[in-house]
Coordinates of C-alpha atoms in Angstrom, one line a residue:
M273 CA 0.0 0.0 0.0
G274 CA 1.6 3.3 -1.1
L275 CA 1.5 6.7 0.6
I276 CA 0.6 9.7 -1.5
S277 CA 2.4 13.0 -0.6
P278 CA 0.0 15.5 0.9
S279 CA 1.5 18.2 -1.3
I280 CA 0.1 16.4 -4.4
L281 CA -3.4 16.3 -3.1
A282 CA -3.2 19.9 -1.8
L283 CA -1.5 21.3 -4.8
R284 CA -4.2 23.9 -5.4
R285 CA -3.4 25.2 -1.9
D286 CA 0.3 25.5 -2.6
P287 CA 1.2 29.2 -2.0
R288 CA 3.8 29.0 -4.7
L289 CA 1.0 28.8 -7.4
L290 CA -0.1 32.3 -6.4
K291 CA 3.3 33.7 -7.2
V292 CA 2.9 32.8 -10.9
P293 CA -0.1 35.1 -12.0
P294 CA 1.8 38.4 -11.5
Y295 CA 4.5 37.1 -13.8
I296 CA 1.9 36.0 -16.4
S297 CA 0.2 39.3 -16.0
A298 CA 3.4 41.3 -16.6
L299 CA 4.2 39.0 -19.6
C300 CA 0.7 39.8 -21.1
V301 CA 1.4 43.7 -20.9
I302 CA 4.9 43.2 -22.5
I303 CA 3.5 41.0 -25.3
G304 CA 0.7 43.5 -25.9
V305 CA 3.2 46.4 -26.3
V306 CA 5.6 44.4 -28.4
W307 CA 2.7 43.2 -30.6
L308 CA 1.8 46.8 -31.3
L309 CA 5.4 47.8 -32.1
L310 CA 5.6 44.9 -34.7
L311 CA 2.7 46.2 -36.8
P312 CA 4.6 48.7 -38.9
L313 CA 6.7 46.0 -40.3
N314 CA 5.9 44.7 -43.7
D315 CA 5.2 41.2 -42.4
Y316 CA 2.3 42.5 -40.3
S317 CA 0.8 45.3 -42.4
R318 CA -0.8 45.2 -45.8
Q319 CA -0.9 47.3 -48.9
T320 CA -4.1 49.2 -49.3
Y321 CA -6.5 48.2 -52.1
I322 CA -10.0 49.0 -53.4
S323 CA -12.6 46.4 -52.5
E324 CA -15.6 48.0 -54.2
N325 CA -15.1 47.6 -57.9
A326 CA -17.9 50.0 -58.8
L327 CA -15.8 52.9 -57.6
L328 CA -13.4 52.8 -60.5
P329 CA -11.1 55.5 -59.0
G330 CA -9.2 57.6 -61.5
Q331 CA -10.8 55.9 -64.5
V332 CA -12.5 59.1 -65.8
H333 CA -11.1 62.1 -67.5
T334 CA -11.6 65.3 -65.4
Y335 CA -12.5 68.5 -67.2
F336 CA -12.4 71.0 -64.3
G337 CA -9.9 73.7 -65.1
G338 CA -9.2 76.2 -67.9
S339 CA -11.8 78.9 -67.7
E340 CA -12.9 77.7 -64.3
Q341 CA -9.8 79.3 -62.9
N342 CA -11.3 82.7 -63.7
V343 CA -14.6 81.8 -62.0
F344 CA -12.6 80.6 -59.0
N345 CA -10.7 83.9 -58.8
A346 CA -13.9 85.8 -58.9
Y347 CA -15.5 83.9 -56.1
K348 CA -12.4 84.0 -54.0
H349 CA -12.5 87.8 -54.4
E350 CA -16.0 87.8 -53.2
V351 CA -15.2 85.6 -50.1
Q352 CA -12.2 87.9 -49.2
T353 CA -14.6 90.9 -49.4
L354 CA -17.1 89.2 -47.1
A355 CA -14.4 88.2 -44.6
E356 CA -15.1 91.0 -42.2
K357 CA -18.9 91.3 -42.9
D358 CA -21.5 90.1 -40.5
Q359 CA -23.1 86.7 -40.9
T360 CA -26.3 87.9 -42.3
E361 CA -24.6 89.7 -45.1
I362 CA -22.4 86.6 -45.9
L363 CA -25.4 84.3 -46.0
D364 CA -27.3 86.6 -48.3
K365 CA -24.4 86.8 -50.7
V366 CA -23.9 83.1 -50.8
A367 CA -27.6 82.5 -51.2
Q368 CA -27.5 84.9 -54.1
I369 CA -24.8 83.0 -55.8
F370 CA -26.6 79.6 -55.3
K371 CA -29.8 81.1 -56.7
A372 CA -27.9 82.5 -59.7
L373 CA -26.8 78.9 -60.4
D374 CA -30.6 77.8 -60.4
L375 CA -30.1 75.7 -57.3
K376 CA -32.5 75.4 -54.4
V377 CA -31.2 77.1 -51.3
A378 CA -32.1 76.8 -47.6
K379 CA -30.7 78.0 -44.2
Q380 CA -30.6 76.5 -40.7
K381 CA -30.0 78.2 -37.4
F382 CA -28.4 76.5 -34.5
Q383 CA -27.3 77.3 -30.9
Y384 CA -25.4 75.1 -28.5
E385 CA -24.2 75.9 -25.0
A386 CA -21.3 74.1 -23.4
A387 CA -18.8 75.0 -20.6
G388 CA -20.7 78.4 -20.2
N389 CA -20.0 79.3 -23.9
K390 CA -22.5 79.8 -26.6
Y391 CA -21.9 78.3 -30.0
E392 CA -24.4 79.7 -32.5
G393 CA -24.6 80.4 -36.2
E394 CA -26.4 79.6 -39.4
N395 CA -25.7 77.0 -42.1
I396 CA -26.6 77.5 -45.7
Y397 CA -26.8 74.8 -48.3
S398 CA -28.2 74.1 -51.7
V399 CA -29.2 70.9 -53.5
L400 CA -28.4 69.9 -57.1
H401 CA -31.0 67.3 -58.1
A402 CA -29.5 64.5 -60.2
P403 CA -30.8 64.5 -63.8
R404 CA -30.5 60.7 -63.8
G405 CA -31.6 60.0 -60.2
D406 CA -34.8 59.7 -58.1
A407 CA -33.6 61.8 -55.1
T408 CA -33.1 58.6 -52.9
E409 CA -29.4 59.1 -52.6
A410 CA -27.1 62.1 -52.2
I411 CA -23.4 63.1 -52.0
V412 CA -22.4 66.1 -49.8
L413 CA -19.6 68.7 -50.5
V414 CA -18.8 70.7 -47.4
A415 CA -16.7 73.8 -46.8
A416 CA -16.6 75.6 -43.4
W417 CA -16.2 79.3 -43.4
R418 CA -13.6 78.9 -40.6
N419 CA -11.5 75.7 -40.5
M420 CA -10.5 73.8 -37.4
G421 CA -7.6 76.3 -36.8
G422 CA -10.0 79.3 -37.0
E423 CA -8.6 80.4 -40.3
L424 CA -10.7 81.8 -43.1
N425 CA -11.3 79.0 -45.6
Q426 CA -11.1 81.4 -48.5
S427 CA -10.0 79.0 -51.3
G428 CA -12.2 76.2 -49.9
I429 CA -15.4 78.3 -50.0
A430 CA -14.5 79.6 -53.5
L431 CA -13.7 76.1 -54.8
L432 CA -17.0 74.8 -53.5
L433 CA -19.0 77.6 -55.3
T434 CA -17.0 77.0 -58.5
L435 CA -17.6 73.2 -58.4
A436 CA -21.3 73.9 -57.8
R437 CA -21.4 75.9 -61.0
Y438 CA -19.4 73.3 -62.8
F439 CA -21.4 70.3 -61.6
K440 CA -24.6 72.1 -62.6
R441 CA -23.6 71.8 -66.3
W442 CA -23.2 68.1 -66.2
S443 CA -26.0 65.6 -66.8
L444 CA -24.2 62.5 -65.7
W445 CA -25.2 62.6 -62.0
S446 CA -27.2 59.7 -60.7
K447 CA -27.1 61.0 -57.1
D448 CA -28.1 64.4 -55.7
I449 CA -25.3 66.7 -54.7
I450 CA -25.6 68.8 -51.6
F451 CA -23.4 71.9 -51.2
L452 CA -23.1 72.8 -47.6
I453 CA -21.3 75.9 -46.1
T454 CA -21.1 76.1 -42.3
P455 CA -19.9 79.0 -40.2
D456 CA -17.4 76.8 -38.3
S457 CA -16.0 73.3 -38.4
K458 CA -17.4 71.9 -35.0
A459 CA -20.9 73.0 -34.3
G460 CA -22.3 73.8 -37.7
P461 CA -21.7 70.3 -39.4
Q462 CA -23.0 68.5 -36.3
A463 CA -26.2 70.7 -36.3
W464 CA -26.8 70.1 -40.0
V465 CA -26.3 66.3 -39.9
D466 CA -28.4 66.0 -36.8
A467 CA -31.3 67.8 -38.4
Y468 CA -30.8 65.9 -41.6
H469 CA -31.5 62.6 -39.7
D470 CA -34.2 64.2 -37.5
A471 CA -32.0 63.6 -34.4
H472 CA -31.8 67.3 -33.4
V473 CA -33.1 69.0 -30.4
S474 CA -35.5 71.8 -31.1
P475 CA -35.6 74.8 -30.9
A476 CA -31.8 75.0 -30.3
V477 CA -31.3 73.4 -33.7
A478 CA -33.7 74.2 -36.4
S479 CA -35.1 71.6 -38.8
L480 CA -34.1 71.5 -42.4
A481 CA -36.5 72.9 -45.0
L482 CA -34.8 71.2 -47.7
K483 CA -33.7 67.5 -47.9
S484 CA -32.6 64.8 -50.3
G485 CA -32.0 61.0 -50.0
A486 CA -29.7 58.9 -48.0
L487 CA -26.2 60.2 -47.7
Q488 CA -23.7 58.0 -49.5
G489 CA -20.4 60.0 -49.0
V490 CA -19.1 63.4 -47.8
V491 CA -16.0 65.3 -49.0
V492 CA -14.9 68.4 -47.1
I493 CA -12.7 71.0 -48.7
D494 CA -10.2 72.9 -46.4
N495 CA -7.9 75.3 -48.2
A496 CA -7.1 78.5 -46.2
L497 CA -4.0 79.1 -48.2
N498 CA -3.6 82.2 -50.4
H499 CA -0.9 80.4 -52.6
R500 CA -0.2 77.1 -54.3
F501 CA 0.0 74.1 -52.1
E502 CA 2.3 71.1 -52.0
S503 CA 0.2 68.1 -50.8
L504 CA -3.2 67.1 -49.5
H505 CA -3.6 66.2 -45.9
I506 CA -6.5 63.7 -45.6
A507 CA -8.2 63.8 -42.2
Y508 CA -10.4 60.7 -41.6
D509 CA -10.9 60.3 -37.8
G510 CA -14.5 60.4 -36.6
I511 CA -16.2 61.0 -33.2
N512 CA -15.3 58.3 -30.5
G513 CA -12.7 56.8 -32.8
Q514 CA -15.1 55.8 -35.6
L515 CA -13.7 55.7 -39.1
P516 CA -15.1 55.9 -42.6
N517 CA -14.9 52.9 -44.9
L518 CA -11.4 52.4 -46.1
D519 CA -12.5 52.3 -49.7
L520 CA -13.3 56.0 -49.5
F521 CA -9.9 56.9 -48.2
N522 CA -8.2 54.6 -50.8
T523 CA -10.2 56.3 -53.5
A524 CA -9.1 59.7 -52.5
V525 CA -5.4 58.6 -52.2
S526 CA -5.6 56.7 -55.6
I527 CA -6.9 59.8 -57.4
A528 CA -4.8 62.4 -55.7
S529 CA -1.5 60.6 -55.9
G530 CA -2.0 58.3 -58.9
Q531 CA -4.1 60.4 -61.3
M532 CA -3.3 64.0 -60.2
G533 CA 0.3 63.5 -58.9
I534 CA -0.5 65.2 -55.6
G535 CA 1.4 64.1 -52.4
I536 CA -0.6 62.7 -49.5
A537 CA 0.0 63.5 -45.8
L538 CA -1.6 61.8 -42.8
Q539 CA -1.8 62.7 -39.1
R540 CA 0.1 65.9 -39.7
M541 CA 3.2 64.0 -40.9
W542 CA 4.1 66.4 -43.6
K543 CA 7.2 64.4 -44.7
H544 CA 7.0 60.6 -44.8
G545 CA 10.0 58.5 -45.9
D546 CA 8.1 55.3 -45.3
S547 CA 10.7 54.2 -42.7
Y548 CA 9.7 52.1 -39.6
K549 CA 10.0 55.1 -37.3
E550 CA 7.7 57.3 -39.5
R551 CA 5.3 54.4 -39.8
L552 CA 5.1 53.9 -36.1
Q553 CA 4.8 57.7 -35.4
T554 CA 1.9 58.0 -38.0
M555 CA 0.1 54.9 -36.4
L556 CA 0.6 56.3 -32.8
R557 CA -0.7 59.7 -33.8
G558 CA -3.7 58.1 -35.4
M559 CA -4.3 56.0 -32.2
A560 CA -4.0 59.1 -30.0
S561 CA -6.6 60.9 -32.2
Q562 CA -8.9 58.0 -32.1
G563 CA -8.4 57.5 -28.4
L564 CA -9.3 61.0 -27.5
G565 CA -12.4 60.6 -29.7
H566 CA -12.6 64.3 -30.6
S567 CA -13.5 65.7 -34.0
S568 CA -10.7 66.2 -36.4
G569 CA -12.7 68.2 -39.0
P570 CA -16.2 68.8 -40.3
H571 CA -16.3 65.2 -41.7
S572 CA -16.2 63.7 -38.2
S573 CA -19.8 64.7 -37.4
F574 CA -21.1 62.6 -40.4
I575 CA -19.3 59.4 -39.5
S576 CA -21.4 59.0 -36.4
Y577 CA -24.4 58.4 -38.7
H578 CA -22.6 55.8 -40.7
V579 CA -21.9 58.2 -43.5
D580 CA -18.4 57.9 -44.9
A581 CA -16.6 61.2 -44.9
I582 CA -13.1 62.7 -45.2
T583 CA -11.5 66.1 -45.3
L584 CA -9.1 67.2 -48.0
Q585 CA -6.8 69.9 -46.6
A586 CA -4.3 71.7 -48.7
V587 CA -0.9 72.1 -46.9
G588 CA 2.6 73.3 -47.7
N589 CA 4.0 75.6 -50.4
G590 CA 4.4 73.9 -53.7
W591 CA 3.3 74.1 -57.4
Q592 CA -0.2 72.5 -57.1
D593 CA -3.1 75.0 -57.7
E594 CA -6.7 75.0 -56.7
M595 CA -7.7 73.5 -60.1
A596 CA -5.8 70.4 -59.2
M597 CA -7.6 70.1 -56.0
G598 CA -10.9 70.7 -57.8
R599 CA -10.1 67.9 -60.3
C600 CA -9.4 65.6 -57.4
V601 CA -12.8 66.5 -55.8
E602 CA -14.5 66.0 -59.2
S603 CA -13.0 62.6 -59.7
V604 CA -13.9 61.5 -56.2
F605 CA -17.5 62.5 -56.8
R606 CA -17.5 60.8 -60.2
S607 CA -16.5 57.6 -58.3
L608 CA -19.1 57.9 -55.6
N609 CA -21.6 58.6 -58.3
N610 CA -20.9 55.1 -59.6
L611 CA -21.9 53.4 -56.4
L612 CA -24.9 51.0 -56.5
E613 CA -25.1 50.6 -52.7
H614 CA -23.6 52.0 -49.6
L615 CA -19.8 51.4 -49.1
H616 CA -19.5 48.1 -47.1
Q617 CA -17.0 45.8 -48.5
S618 CA -13.8 47.3 -47.1
F619 CA -12.7 47.8 -43.6
F620 CA -14.3 50.1 -41.0
F621 CA -11.6 49.2 -38.3
Y622 CA -8.1 49.8 -39.3
L623 CA -4.8 51.6 -38.4
L624 CA -3.1 53.7 -41.1
M625 CA 0.7 54.0 -41.0
Q626 CA 1.2 55.4 -44.5
A627 CA -1.0 56.5 -47.3
N628 CA -0.8 53.0 -48.9
R629 CA -0.3 50.8 -45.9
F630 CA -2.7 49.7 -43.2
V631 CA -3.3 47.1 -40.5
S632 CA -6.8 45.5 -40.1
I633 CA -8.6 44.8 -36.9
G634 CA -7.8 41.1 -37.0
T635 CA -4.1 41.9 -36.7
Y636 CA -4.0 44.7 -34.2
L637 CA -6.9 43.8 -31.9
P638 CA -5.0 41.0 -30.0
S639 CA -2.6 43.6 -28.5
A640 CA -5.3 45.4 -26.6
M641 CA -7.1 42.1 -25.7
I642 CA -3.9 40.7 -24.2
I643 CA -3.4 43.8 -22.1
A644 CA -7.0 43.5 -20.9
V645 CA -6.4 39.8 -20.0
N646 CA -3.7 40.8 -17.5
F647 CA -6.3 42.3 -15.3
T648 CA -8.5 39.2 -15.5
I649 CA -5.7 36.9 -14.6
M650 CA -4.9 38.9 -11.5
A651 CA -8.7 38.9 -10.7
I652 CA -8.7 35.1 -10.9
S653 CA -5.6 34.9 -8.7
L654 CA -7.2 37.1 -6.1
W655 CA -10.4 35.1 -6.2
V656 CA -8.4 31.8 -5.6
Q657 CA -6.5 33.5 -2.8
S658 CA -9.7 34.6 -1.2
G659 CA -10.9 31.1 -0.9
R660 CA -7.8 29.9 1.0
P661 CA -7.7 29.7 4.8
L662 CA -5.3 31.9 6.7
R663 CA -1.7 30.9 6.1
T664 CA -0.1 28.8 8.9
P665 CA 3.2 27.0 9.1
P666 CA 3.5 23.7 7.2
I667 CA 3.3 20.4 9.1
S668 CA 5.1 17.3 8.3
V669 CA 3.4 13.9 8.0
Q670 CA 5.2 12.6 11.1
K671 CA 3.7 15.4 13.3
M672 CA 0.2 15.2 12.0
G673 CA -2.5 13.9 14.4
K674 CA -2.6 14.1 18.1
E675 CA 1.0 15.2 18.5
S676 CA 0.5 18.5 16.6
G677 CA -3.1 18.9 17.6
T678 CA -4.0 19.2 13.9
E679 CA -7.1 17.4 12.7
T680 CA -6.4 15.1 9.7
A681 CA -8.3 13.3 7.2
V682 CA -7.4 9.9 5.7
F683 CA -8.2 9.1 2.0
N684 CA -8.0 5.5 0.6
K685 CA -8.4 5.0 -3.1
S686 CA -7.3 1.9 -5.1
G687 CA -5.0 0.8 -2.4
M688 CA -3.3 4.2 -2.1
V689 CA -3.6 6.1 1.2
T690 CA -2.9 9.7 2.0
I691 CA -3.2 11.7 5.1
V692 CA -4.0 15.5 4.7
P693 CA -4.8 18.2 7.4
K694 CA -8.4 19.1 7.3
R695 CA -7.5 22.8 7.0
D696 CA -6.0 22.0 3.6
I697 CA -9.2 20.6 2.2
A698 CA -11.6 22.9 4.0
V699 CA -13.9 25.1 1.9
V700 CA -13.9 28.7 2.9
E701 CA -17.2 30.5 2.4
R702 CA -16.8 33.8 0.5
Q703 CA -18.5 36.8 2.0
L704 CA -19.6 38.7 -1.2
L705 CA -22.2 41.3 -0.2
L706 CA -19.8 43.9 1.2
P707 CA -17.2 43.6 -1.7
L708 CA -20.0 43.8 -4.3
V709 CA -21.7 46.8 -2.7
F710 CA -18.4 48.7 -2.3
V711 CA -17.1 48.1 -5.8
L712 CA -20.5 49.1 -7.4
S713 CA -20.7 52.2 -5.2
I714 CA -17.3 53.3 -6.2
H715 CA -18.1 52.9 -9.9
F716 CA -21.3 54.9 -9.5
L717 CA -19.4 57.5 -7.7
G718 CA -17.6 58.2 -11.0
A719 CA -20.8 59.9 -12.2
I720 CA -19.9 62.9 -9.9
P721 CA -16.8 64.1 -11.6
L722 CA -18.4 63.2 -15.0
Y723 CA -21.2 65.6 -14.2
V724 CA -19.1 68.2 -12.6
F725 CA -16.5 68.6 -15.4
N726 CA -19.1 68.6 -18.2
E727 CA -21.4 71.1 -16.5
S728 CA -18.7 73.5 -15.3
T729 CA -18.1 76.8 -17.1
Q730 CA -14.9 77.6 -18.8
A731 CA -14.0 80.2 -16.1
H732 CA -14.4 77.7 -13.3
I733 CA -13.2 74.6 -15.0
L734 CA -9.6 75.0 -14.0
P735 CA -10.3 75.7 -10.3
T736 CA -12.6 72.8 -10.3
L737 CA -9.9 70.5 -11.6
L738 CA -7.4 71.8 -9.0
S739 CA -9.9 71.2 -6.2
F740 CA -10.8 67.8 -7.4
S741 CA -7.1 66.9 -7.8
I742 CA -6.5 67.8 -4.1
L743 CA -9.6 65.9 -3.1
N744 CA -8.6 63.0 -5.2
F745 CA -5.2 62.8 -3.4
M746 CA -6.9 62.6 0.0
L747 CA -10.0 60.5 -1.0
P748 CA -8.2 57.0 -0.8
T749 CA -7.2 57.6 2.8
I750 CA -10.6 59.0 3.7
L751 CA -12.4 56.0 2.2
S752 CA -10.0 53.5 3.7
S753 CA -10.5 55.0 7.2
L754 CA -14.3 55.0 6.8
L755 CA -14.2 51.4 5.5
S756 CA -12.1 50.1 8.3
R757 CA -14.1 52.0 11.0
Y758 CA -17.7 51.2 9.9
A759 CA -17.4 48.0 7.8
C760 CA -14.3 46.3 9.2
P761 CA -13.6 44.2 6.1
T762 CA -11.8 40.9 6.6
D763 CA -8.8 39.9 4.6
Q764 CA -11.0 37.8 2.4
Q765 CA -13.4 40.7 1.7
R766 CA -10.4 43.0 0.9
L767 CA -9.2 40.6 -1.6
L768 CA -12.7 40.2 -3.2
M769 CA -13.0 44.0 -3.5
K770 CA -9.8 44.2 -5.5
C771 CA -10.7 41.1 -7.4
F772 CA -14.1 42.5 -8.6
S773 CA -12.4 45.8 -9.5
L774 CA -9.8 44.2 -11.7
L775 CA -12.4 41.8 -13.2
L776 CA -14.7 44.7 -14.3
L777 CA -11.7 46.7 -15.6
G778 CA -10.6 43.7 -17.7
M779 CA -14.1 43.0 -19.0
M780 CA -14.8 46.6 -19.9
L781 CA -11.5 47.1 -21.7
A782 CA -11.9 43.9 -23.6
T783 CA -15.4 45.1 -24.7
L784 CA -14.2 48.6 -25.5
A785 CA -11.3 47.3 -27.6
T786 CA -13.8 46.1 -30.2
L787 CA -15.4 49.6 -30.5
N788 CA -12.4 51.9 -29.9
F789 CA -9.2 49.9 -29.9
S790 CA -7.0 53.0 -29.3
L791 CA -8.8 54.1 -26.2
A792 CA -8.9 50.7 -24.7
F793 CA -5.1 50.2 -25.4
L794 CA -4.3 53.6 -23.9
I795 CA -6.4 53.0 -20.7
G796 CA -4.9 49.5 -20.4
I797 CA -1.3 50.9 -20.4
L798 CA -2.0 53.7 -18.0
A799 CA -3.9 51.3 -15.6
F800 CA -1.6 48.4 -15.7
P801 CA 0.1 49.3 -12.3
L802 CA -3.2 48.5 -10.7
S803 CA -2.5 44.7 -11.4
F804 CA 0.6 44.8 -9.2
L805 CA 0.2 47.6 -6.8
G806 CA -2.6 48.2 -4.2
V807 CA -3.2 44.5 -4.0
P808 CA -4.3 43.6 -0.3
S809 CA -2.0 41.1 1.5
E810 CA -2.8 38.8 4.3
R811 CA -2.3 40.4 7.7
V812 CA -0.6 37.3 9.1
S813 CA 2.1 37.5 6.5
T814 CA 2.4 41.2 6.9
K815 CA 3.4 41.0 10.6
K816 CA 6.4 38.9 9.6
R817 CA 7.9 41.5 7.4
H818 CA 10.4 44.1 8.5
R819 CA 8.4 47.3 9.4
G820 CA 10.9 49.6 7.6
F821 CA 10.8 47.5 4.4
H822 CA 7.0 47.3 4.5
F823 CA 6.7 51.0 4.9
A824 CA 9.1 51.8 2.1
R825 CA 7.3 49.4 -0.2
S826 CA 3.8 50.8 0.7
A827 CA 5.1 54.4 0.2
S828 CA 6.5 53.6 -3.1
A829 CA 3.3 51.9 -4.3
N830 CA 1.3 54.9 -3.2
I831 CA 3.5 57.3 -5.1
I832 CA 3.3 55.3 -8.3
L833 CA -0.5 54.9 -7.9
H834 CA -1.0 58.7 -7.3
I835 CA 1.2 59.6 -10.3
S836 CA -0.9 57.3 -12.5
S837 CA -4.2 58.8 -11.4
P838 CA -6.5 60.2 -14.2
P839 CA -6.2 63.9 -13.0
V840 CA -2.4 63.7 -12.8
V841 CA -2.1 62.0 -16.1
V842 CA -4.3 64.7 -17.7
W843 CA -2.0 67.4 -16.1
M844 CA 1.2 65.7 -17.3
A845 CA -0.1 65.0 -20.8
C846 CA -1.1 68.7 -21.3
Q847 CA 2.4 69.8 -20.0
I848 CA 4.3 67.4 -22.3
F849 CA 2.3 68.3 -25.5
G850 CA 2.1 72.0 -24.7
V851 CA -1.7 72.2 -24.7
S852 CA -3.8 74.2 -22.3
I853 CA -5.6 72.0 -19.9
E854 CA -8.4 74.6 -19.8
E855 CA -8.9 74.2 -23.6
V856 CA -8.8 70.4 -23.3
L857 CA -11.5 70.2 -20.6
T858 CA -13.6 72.9 -22.5
E859 CA -13.4 70.8 -25.7
A860 CA -14.3 67.7 -23.7
A861 CA -17.4 69.5 -22.3
F862 CA -18.3 70.7 -25.8
G863 CA -17.8 67.2 -27.2
W864 CA -20.1 65.8 -24.5
K865 CA -22.9 68.2 -25.2
V866 CA -22.6 68.4 -29.0
W867 CA -20.9 65.4 -30.4
G868 CA -21.9 62.8 -28.0
L869 CA -18.3 62.2 -26.9
W870 CA -18.1 59.3 -24.4
T871 CA -14.3 59.4 -23.7
Q872 CA -15.1 61.0 -20.3
V873 CA -17.4 58.1 -19.4
V874 CA -14.5 55.6 -19.9
V875 CA -12.2 57.8 -17.8
W876 CA -14.5 58.6 -14.8
C877 CA -16.7 55.4 -14.8
I878 CA -14.1 52.8 -15.6
W879 CA -10.5 53.9 -15.1
W880 CA -11.0 56.2 -12.1
P881 CA -13.0 53.8 -10.0
A882 CA -10.5 51.0 -10.6
W883 CA -7.7 53.3 -9.6
L884 CA -9.5 54.6 -6.5
I885 CA -10.2 51.0 -5.3
G886 CA -6.6 50.1 -5.9
T887 CA -5.2 53.1 -4.0
V888 CA -7.6 52.6 -1.1
F889 CA -6.0 49.3 -0.3
G890 CA -2.6 50.9 -0.6
S891 CA -3.3 53.4 2.1
P892 CA -2.1 52.9 5.7
S893 CA -5.6 52.4 7.1
L894 CA -6.1 49.2 5.3

């Protein structure tokens, strides 16, 4: 009859097993980062291509030019004359031009209020009904009076008016063409597209008196230059990280670079040598823009309604003139005019690293998922640890029984016998109520800063952030003191609180990665210290440690956790990139009210609660 070692039967209780998850968790973070860094290589990225054969980009001869240059110069002179006029006079003049072209004209007033500021104006647009269409589909050409930088879009407005006159003479259009001029690049386009889909809030945003069919594509013209340009900067990022169908972007690139010989720039990378460093930089800039979720141009407002849109911005000082840009727009519209159905065959989730190279979601998604898994692994580890009895010194087989005072259990199976202490096979009941209530309460607590920062005025938003940062520094100590005084959580409950917090964080980031990969990856990297710091330890083992070492370790963990808190990260990011934090928070409040931006929800209701729970258990009171 053989004797089985007690350690084999009680392997699941072996404390050495609980030392493995932190290493696996760290490995997941490293793999996720390395995975992302490999994407710019040729082996992991692909050459762009057109999936929708009906587009036929660059297959038509463009006729825009010649005498149209004189028409453009005349319209540009009109725009420069109206630059200092009031809005009423500008709209009347533009309406007069549209009516002279025998186009139907309509206006739309709008007014938004965010961060104590009012954003009001009036859009004007006209509709060219397709000679060969039935008004069921439409393409939109947009030009904002002021671009994203606040500059007068003089050449862009003039080019739109010139193209309206030029398109009117052609009888080949099978889709209606809408010419839209907005007073700005943020509020105006959003008000118009909301009203077009009857999703606006009256009376702040007026309804549209003139409509057409379903929008199939949008091209925005941005040319504030008063000279020839060098290349076209294509902006394609939408609200909350949404992107247009890749076929629209590829069509514009194919026409501009292939047919017209115009250089293409992405993510403000004006010079691109197609090296690994430049590819990586372009990709990271795109991820930062998508992660923030803000608007990158008038086109961003349309993407939220599944309308594919891009902005063509003239940049640099070269030999390309406005007629070349006009021919590019004409050719893009001719391609969109060929569509028989909405763009759907190409990718909606991708990362661009160069005008002709991209990475699809199937290749880059695992990096964010692996980082999210590290939180889940640590949550499982804490769950297992919470079901273990308090750690006591190991007992040899010879000392078991009456001699040691330890109750034992004898197992006999197939002639093999083992003797195990009952404490090693005991099932510890988990007390779940307090951990669940605490974790859920902290997550609902995130609604307070979410409301405060979105409702504060611009004059008070900076003092509000400063006051919240001070409170945020003291809040973990306050909560830990209240928790230890009124709830007296056991070691097991403390482990379960941290377990549920990491589990929620991992689940939410994994879900978010399928919607906004860049934001999920960014939050995962910023929050990864929570997997290793602020983890409750058993009090029995804590007493055995040297007090000085324990204090230094706890202080270091607290410093790292406070540095990685959301308010501090926002402060540091603004300082590094030279951006005013007041402008960032004001833009965020505007995005919440106007664009439907939900980046703040992720920060205050997912990241901040997880940070707060982790820091609570790193405070001296617990």
